Each structure stands twice: as C-alpha cells, then as structure tokens.
DNA sequence: CCACTCGGAGAACGATCGTTCTTAGCTCTG
DNA sequence: CAGAGCTAAGAACGATCGTTCTCCGAGTGG
C-alpha cells in the first residue's frame, strides 16, 4: 500500500542530498541552516528529520555520497583512457574539475577545517576519503610499474593542487602538478614511453583541449 | 598619565591574540565564542571590544599575526642552514611542525574552509599568506639555480604535505614530500651535489633526529 | 573624607539555529 | 458524507552567540 510513498521518500532523500551537496559544499556547513535546506530541497522539516534525525547525520550522509560520487567521476574519466596514460589522466581530470564554476576546493578538507576538531565522524570520513584516493592512485601507479613511494609523491602533488587551486581561484595548479608528475614518472615511463623525452624540461605547456 | 595603561592595553592585546591563536587554530573560529576568549585571555569583554570592534576584526588580526609568525619561524629555521640545502630544509621544518602536539593543519586553509565563502577578508588574507610562502620558496629555488616551475612544483608538494599530515595525523608526509623534492631537484643539484646520487631511489628514510 | 572616573564582571538583548509542536488541510475507508 | 490518519507549513521553544549595558568597587584629586 505504501509503494508510492516509499518512492517518494527516496526522491525526497535524493533532493535533500542534492540541496545539501550544493549548499554545504558551496557555502559551508555551519552557515547553512536546516530551514534553508528545507526551502532549497522542497522537503518539509518533518520529512527531513525523518530521513536524517539530526544535522550531523545529514552532514555525514552528504560527505559519504560526495565521496562516492567524486571517486566514481574520477574513475570513470581515468579508466576509459589507455593504460599508459592513466596516471597522468588523474591530473587532467583535476584540471577539468578545478575549472567548474562551483569549484571551491575539496569538500572534505573544508568540512574538516570546519568540524574536524569537534566531530569525530567528519574526521573519520575525511580520512577514509583521502585514503581511498591514495589507494586508487597507488593502484594506477603500480599498474604502470611505479613504486608505492612514487604513488605517495603524486598524491601529495594532487592534494597540493586541490587546495592551491581553491585558494588561488585558478585551475593552473593542475597543470603544474601534471608537469611535476611527468618528471617524477620519468624513470618509470622512460623504458618505452615517448613522454620521457621531455622529462628534463619541467615547463610542459599543452593546450587545454589536449590531454 | 596613561603610560601604564597604554602598556596594559598592549599586553591585553597580546594576551587576546595568544588566546585567539590557541583556540581558533585548535578548535575552529565559529565554535569558539567571545566569552571563551575572554576567560582564556583574562581580558574583560569591554576591553576586548575596545581592542577589536567585532569578532571579524579579531579573526583578521589572528590570521595576520599567524602569517607573520609562521613565515618568520620558517625563515629563521631555513636561513640559518647552508645555502645548498635550504630548499630541502623547508621540508625538514615542515616535518618538525607536523610533529608538534597541537598541529592541526594549516590554520589558513582551515579558516578558509570555514569562512572563505562568507568573508572576503579571510579569503584575501589566506591568498596573501599562500602567495608569500610561494614567493619565499621561489626565492630559495632561484638562489639554487632552479626554475620558477620547479618552485611551483615544490610548493604543491609542501601544500599537499600539510593537509595530508593534518588529516592522517602523521608527520610522515613531510618526509615523502622531501623525497619527492630531491627527485625534482635532481637535475639542479646534479651539477655539484652529492645528494643527486640517490635521486633514483625515492625511498629515503632518515632517523627523526637528523635533518 | 568625598565626589568622580574608570574598568571589570556578568546580566541582558536581539538574532539565529537546531529541533519539536501545533494547526489545518488532504486523502482514503466504510 | 464522516471521521481517522497522514502531510506540509510554519510557529514555538530552548540554547547559543555576538554585542551592549548595568552595576559596583577601586583608585584618585581636592
């Protein structure tokens, strides 16, 4: 008898999470009240509290869904490229992300700065998200014959590019990180890749469209 | 007639800023109220509002003083080392910073995540702070004969190490960033530096005491 | 000793926020 | 149609916070 209602609950949940993603990511968690979330999602406060018993629960759900989406978007971009360029494709994906209109840095780092010292669950989800990214990158690097240390170095470059791009308001750090990654990959790619030829010329500029 | 009083005002200001630094950095800006700032500093609310007409002014002063202190600490560590190792000394200093008990990441990034979308002054001070660090690093790199691109790459490594160390709760990212920096510096140091010999062995482990 | 000023402690105020409760309307059953 | 149960809309509540105000005691000049 409640078939239609259950579906409604799920679309309500999706709409709330959509609004949370846009508002929490775009303006911060503490500055966005439940009332604004209600009007943005069109879901009544009662339903909202049925779905998420407290704002903290909603924040956690927001972070977990963002983690899944972010990693899926990255993987769907990277995994369709030829195996030899997948590691560098990570930085191409970053460049495209940095250029999006609503880019405002890493939602997890922002949330961690805001609530990490107060909320253990925020700190934990953030840690998990970063570890998952590092492991994904390590898998790509290992598949290219690179060492775990190389993977850690590239992860630091990516991390630095994210925050630098957010603060500077420019996607350029992704290019710089990519150029540095080429240098670090040099010995790895050197065996049979033509990319290695420019490994001693750090200033590699490419047109935005090309990858 | 107010000689003693003026001096009091300055010590009061210092005590307020000390408390702000500890509380804002350690727990976040929004979670710390003016009342807690008063009891932590021992300065009455009245004086506090004479010194800083609003909480926003206090936040700005906190950030500006933290910027000056942070850069001075870094420079005082780096500039006393021999010229050839100054670039790497940046990462040694980071390692020591990450190991401090109250280390909680970059206070500017934390504050930017919390208030950057709301407060233009916070965004601006943060941008200025990061630019100053990048320029300082670029000066060190240029003095070693490195290119501006290399400086940008090393800045990304340092930035990534800061946030990674904060989230992981470990100082290790400084070591990894240092190892990556050695690889990137390889061509530069290669001319007359013995460090270049390990430039193809990324996994450089040193005992914590040594730098 | 007295009047006056000044600063500290904390109450008070207005706004906001997370959360709950009230109210009124709609739907579905008999 | 009657009434029960559900919902949306928004008022209400309690807590917190930034900011201001009140009161009172201490120190000072005459």
JSON list of C-alpha atoms in Angstrom, two decimals, chain B residues 102-173:
[
{"chain": "B", "resi": 102, "resn": "UNK", "atom": "CA", "xyz": [48.88, 20.96, 18.71]},
{"chain": "B", "resi": 103, "resn": "UNK", "atom": "CA", "xyz": [49.44, 20.63, 14.97]},
{"chain": "B", "resi": 104, "resn": "UNK", "atom": "CA", "xyz": [46.09, 20.70, 13.25]},
{"chain": "B", "resi": 105, "resn": "UNK", "atom": "CA", "xyz": [46.93, 21.55, 9.65]},
{"chain": "B", "resi": 106, "resn": "UNK", "atom": "CA", "xyz": [47.18, 24.95, 8.06]},
{"chain": "B", "resi": 107, "resn": "UNK", "atom": "CA", "xyz": [45.25, 27.50, 10.07]},
{"chain": "B", "resi": 108, "resn": "UNK", "atom": "CA", "xyz": [44.55, 29.47, 6.92]},
{"chain": "B", "resi": 109, "resn": "UNK", "atom": "CA", "xyz": [43.11, 26.57, 4.99]},
{"chain": "B", "resi": 110, "resn": "UNK", "atom": "CA", "xyz": [41.01, 25.61, 7.97]},
{"chain": "B", "resi": 111, "resn": "UNK", "atom": "CA", "xyz": [39.74, 29.17, 8.29]},
{"chain": "B", "resi": 112, "resn": "UNK", "atom": "CA", "xyz": [39.22, 29.40, 4.55]},
{"chain": "B", "resi": 113, "resn": "UNK", "atom": "CA", "xyz": [37.08, 26.28, 4.58]},
{"chain": "B", "resi": 114, "resn": "UNK", "atom": "CA", "xyz": [35.09, 27.69, 7.45]},
{"chain": "B", "resi": 115, "resn": "UNK", "atom": "CA", "xyz": [34.64, 31.30, 6.39]},
{"chain": "B", "resi": 116, "resn": "UNK", "atom": "CA", "xyz": [36.20, 31.73, 2.97]},
{"chain": "B", "resi": 117, "resn": "UNK", "atom": "CA", "xyz": [32.88, 31.70, 1.17]},
{"chain": "B", "resi": 118, "resn": "UNK", "atom": "CA", "xyz": [31.39, 34.26, 3.56]},
{"chain": "B", "resi": 119, "resn": "UNK", "atom": "CA", "xyz": [34.23, 36.59, 4.46]},
{"chain": "B", "resi": 120, "resn": "UNK", "atom": "CA", "xyz": [36.23, 38.24, 1.68]},
{"chain": "B", "resi": 121, "resn": "UNK", "atom": "CA", "xyz": [38.89, 39.35, 4.14]},
{"chain": "B", "resi": 122, "resn": "UNK", "atom": "CA", "xyz": [39.54, 35.77, 5.26]},
{"chain": "B", "resi": 123, "resn": "UNK", "atom": "CA", "xyz": [39.82, 34.69, 1.64]},
{"chain": "B", "resi": 124, "resn": "UNK", "atom": "CA", "xyz": [42.18, 37.56, 0.94]},
{"chain": "B", "resi": 125, "resn": "UNK", "atom": "CA", "xyz": [44.48, 37.01, 3.91]},
{"chain": "B", "resi": 126, "resn": "UNK", "atom": "CA", "xyz": [44.64, 33.32, 3.06]},
{"chain": "B", "resi": 127, "resn": "UNK", "atom": "CA", "xyz": [45.55, 34.05, -0.53]},
{"chain": "B", "resi": 128, "resn": "UNK", "atom": "CA", "xyz": [48.20, 36.52, 0.58]},
{"chain": "B", "resi": 129, "resn": "UNK", "atom": "CA", "xyz": [49.68, 34.03, 3.00]},
{"chain": "B", "resi": 130, "resn": "UNK", "atom": "CA", "xyz": [49.98, 31.32, 0.38]},
{"chain": "B", "resi": 131, "resn": "UNK", "atom": "CA", "xyz": [51.43, 33.68, -2.17]},
{"chain": "B", "resi": 132, "resn": "UNK", "atom": "CA", "xyz": [54.02, 34.84, 0.33]},
{"chain": "B", "resi": 133, "resn": "UNK", "atom": "CA", "xyz": [55.07, 31.28, 1.00]},
{"chain": "B", "resi": 134, "resn": "UNK", "atom": "CA", "xyz": [55.29, 30.51, -2.70]},
{"chain": "B", "resi": 135, "resn": "UNK", "atom": "CA", "xyz": [57.41, 33.58, -3.28]},
{"chain": "B", "resi": 136, "resn": "UNK", "atom": "CA", "xyz": [59.70, 32.73, -0.40]},
{"chain": "B", "resi": 137, "resn": "UNK", "atom": "CA", "xyz": [60.15, 29.25, -1.77]},
{"chain": "B", "resi": 138, "resn": "UNK", "atom": "CA", "xyz": [60.69, 30.61, -5.26]},
{"chain": "B", "resi": 139, "resn": "UNK", "atom": "CA", "xyz": [63.47, 32.79, -3.88]},
{"chain": "B", "resi": 140, "resn": "UNK", "atom": "CA", "xyz": [65.19, 29.80, -2.34]},
{"chain": "B", "resi": 141, "resn": "UNK", "atom": "CA", "xyz": [64.82, 27.80, -5.54]},
{"chain": "B", "resi": 142, "resn": "UNK", "atom": "CA", "xyz": [66.11, 30.63, -7.69]},
{"chain": "B", "resi": 143, "resn": "UNK", "atom": "CA", "xyz": [69.12, 31.01, -5.41]},
{"chain": "B", "resi": 144, "resn": "UNK", "atom": "CA", "xyz": [69.86, 27.33, -6.05]},
{"chain": "B", "resi": 145, "resn": "UNK", "atom": "CA", "xyz": [69.61, 27.83, -9.78]},
{"chain": "B", "resi": 146, "resn": "UNK", "atom": "CA", "xyz": [66.17, 26.23, -10.12]},
{"chain": "B", "resi": 147, "resn": "UNK", "atom": "CA", "xyz": [63.40, 27.41, -12.40]},
{"chain": "B", "resi": 148, "resn": "UNK", "atom": "CA", "xyz": [60.15, 29.06, -11.32]},
{"chain": "B", "resi": 149, "resn": "UNK", "atom": "CA", "xyz": [58.34, 25.93, -12.45]},
{"chain": "B", "resi": 150, "resn": "UNK", "atom": "CA", "xyz": [60.38, 23.86, -10.06]},
{"chain": "B", "resi": 151, "resn": "UNK", "atom": "CA", "xyz": [59.43, 26.26, -7.29]},
{"chain": "B", "resi": 152, "resn": "UNK", "atom": "CA", "xyz": [55.76, 25.80, -8.12]},
{"chain": "B", "resi": 153, "resn": "UNK", "atom": "CA", "xyz": [56.15, 22.03, -8.05]},
{"chain": "B", "resi": 154, "resn": "UNK", "atom": "CA", "xyz": [57.80, 22.11, -4.66]},
{"chain": "B", "resi": 155, "resn": "UNK", "atom": "CA", "xyz": [55.11, 24.43, -3.35]},
{"chain": "B", "resi": 156, "resn": "UNK", "atom": "CA", "xyz": [52.47, 21.92, -4.39]},
{"chain": "B", "resi": 157, "resn": "UNK", "atom": "CA", "xyz": [54.36, 19.18, -2.58]},
{"chain": "B", "resi": 158, "resn": "UNK", "atom": "CA", "xyz": [54.57, 21.26, 0.58]},
{"chain": "B", "resi": 159, "resn": "UNK", "atom": "CA", "xyz": [50.91, 22.20, 0.40]},
{"chain": "B", "resi": 160, "resn": "UNK", "atom": "CA", "xyz": [49.87, 18.63, -0.12]},
{"chain": "B", "resi": 161, "resn": "UNK", "atom": "CA", "xyz": [52.06, 17.51, 2.75]},
{"chain": "B", "resi": 162, "resn": "UNK", "atom": "CA", "xyz": [50.41, 19.98, 5.13]},
{"chain": "B", "resi": 163, "resn": "UNK", "atom": "CA", "xyz": [46.86, 18.83, 4.51]},
{"chain": "B", "resi": 164, "resn": "UNK", "atom": "CA", "xyz": [47.78, 15.17, 4.25]},
{"chain": "B", "resi": 165, "resn": "UNK", "atom": "CA", "xyz": [49.65, 15.32, 7.55]},
{"chain": "B", "resi": 166, "resn": "UNK", "atom": "CA", "xyz": [46.74, 17.09, 9.20]},
{"chain": "B", "resi": 167, "resn": "UNK", "atom": "CA", "xyz": [44.17, 14.54, 8.07]},
{"chain": "B", "resi": 168, "resn": "UNK", "atom": "CA", "xyz": [46.32, 11.47, 8.56]},
{"chain": "B", "resi": 169, "resn": "UNK", "atom": "CA", "xyz": [47.63, 12.74, 11.89]},
{"chain": "B", "resi": 170, "resn": "UNK", "atom": "CA", "xyz": [51.18, 11.81, 10.95]},
{"chain": "B", "resi": 171, "resn": "UNK", "atom": "CA", "xyz": [54.30, 13.83, 10.13]},
{"chain": "B", "resi": 172, "resn": "UNK", "atom": "CA", "xyz": [55.35, 11.31, 7.50]},
{"chain": "B", "resi": 173, "resn": "UNK", "atom": "CA", "xyz": [54.05, 13.30, 4.51]}
]
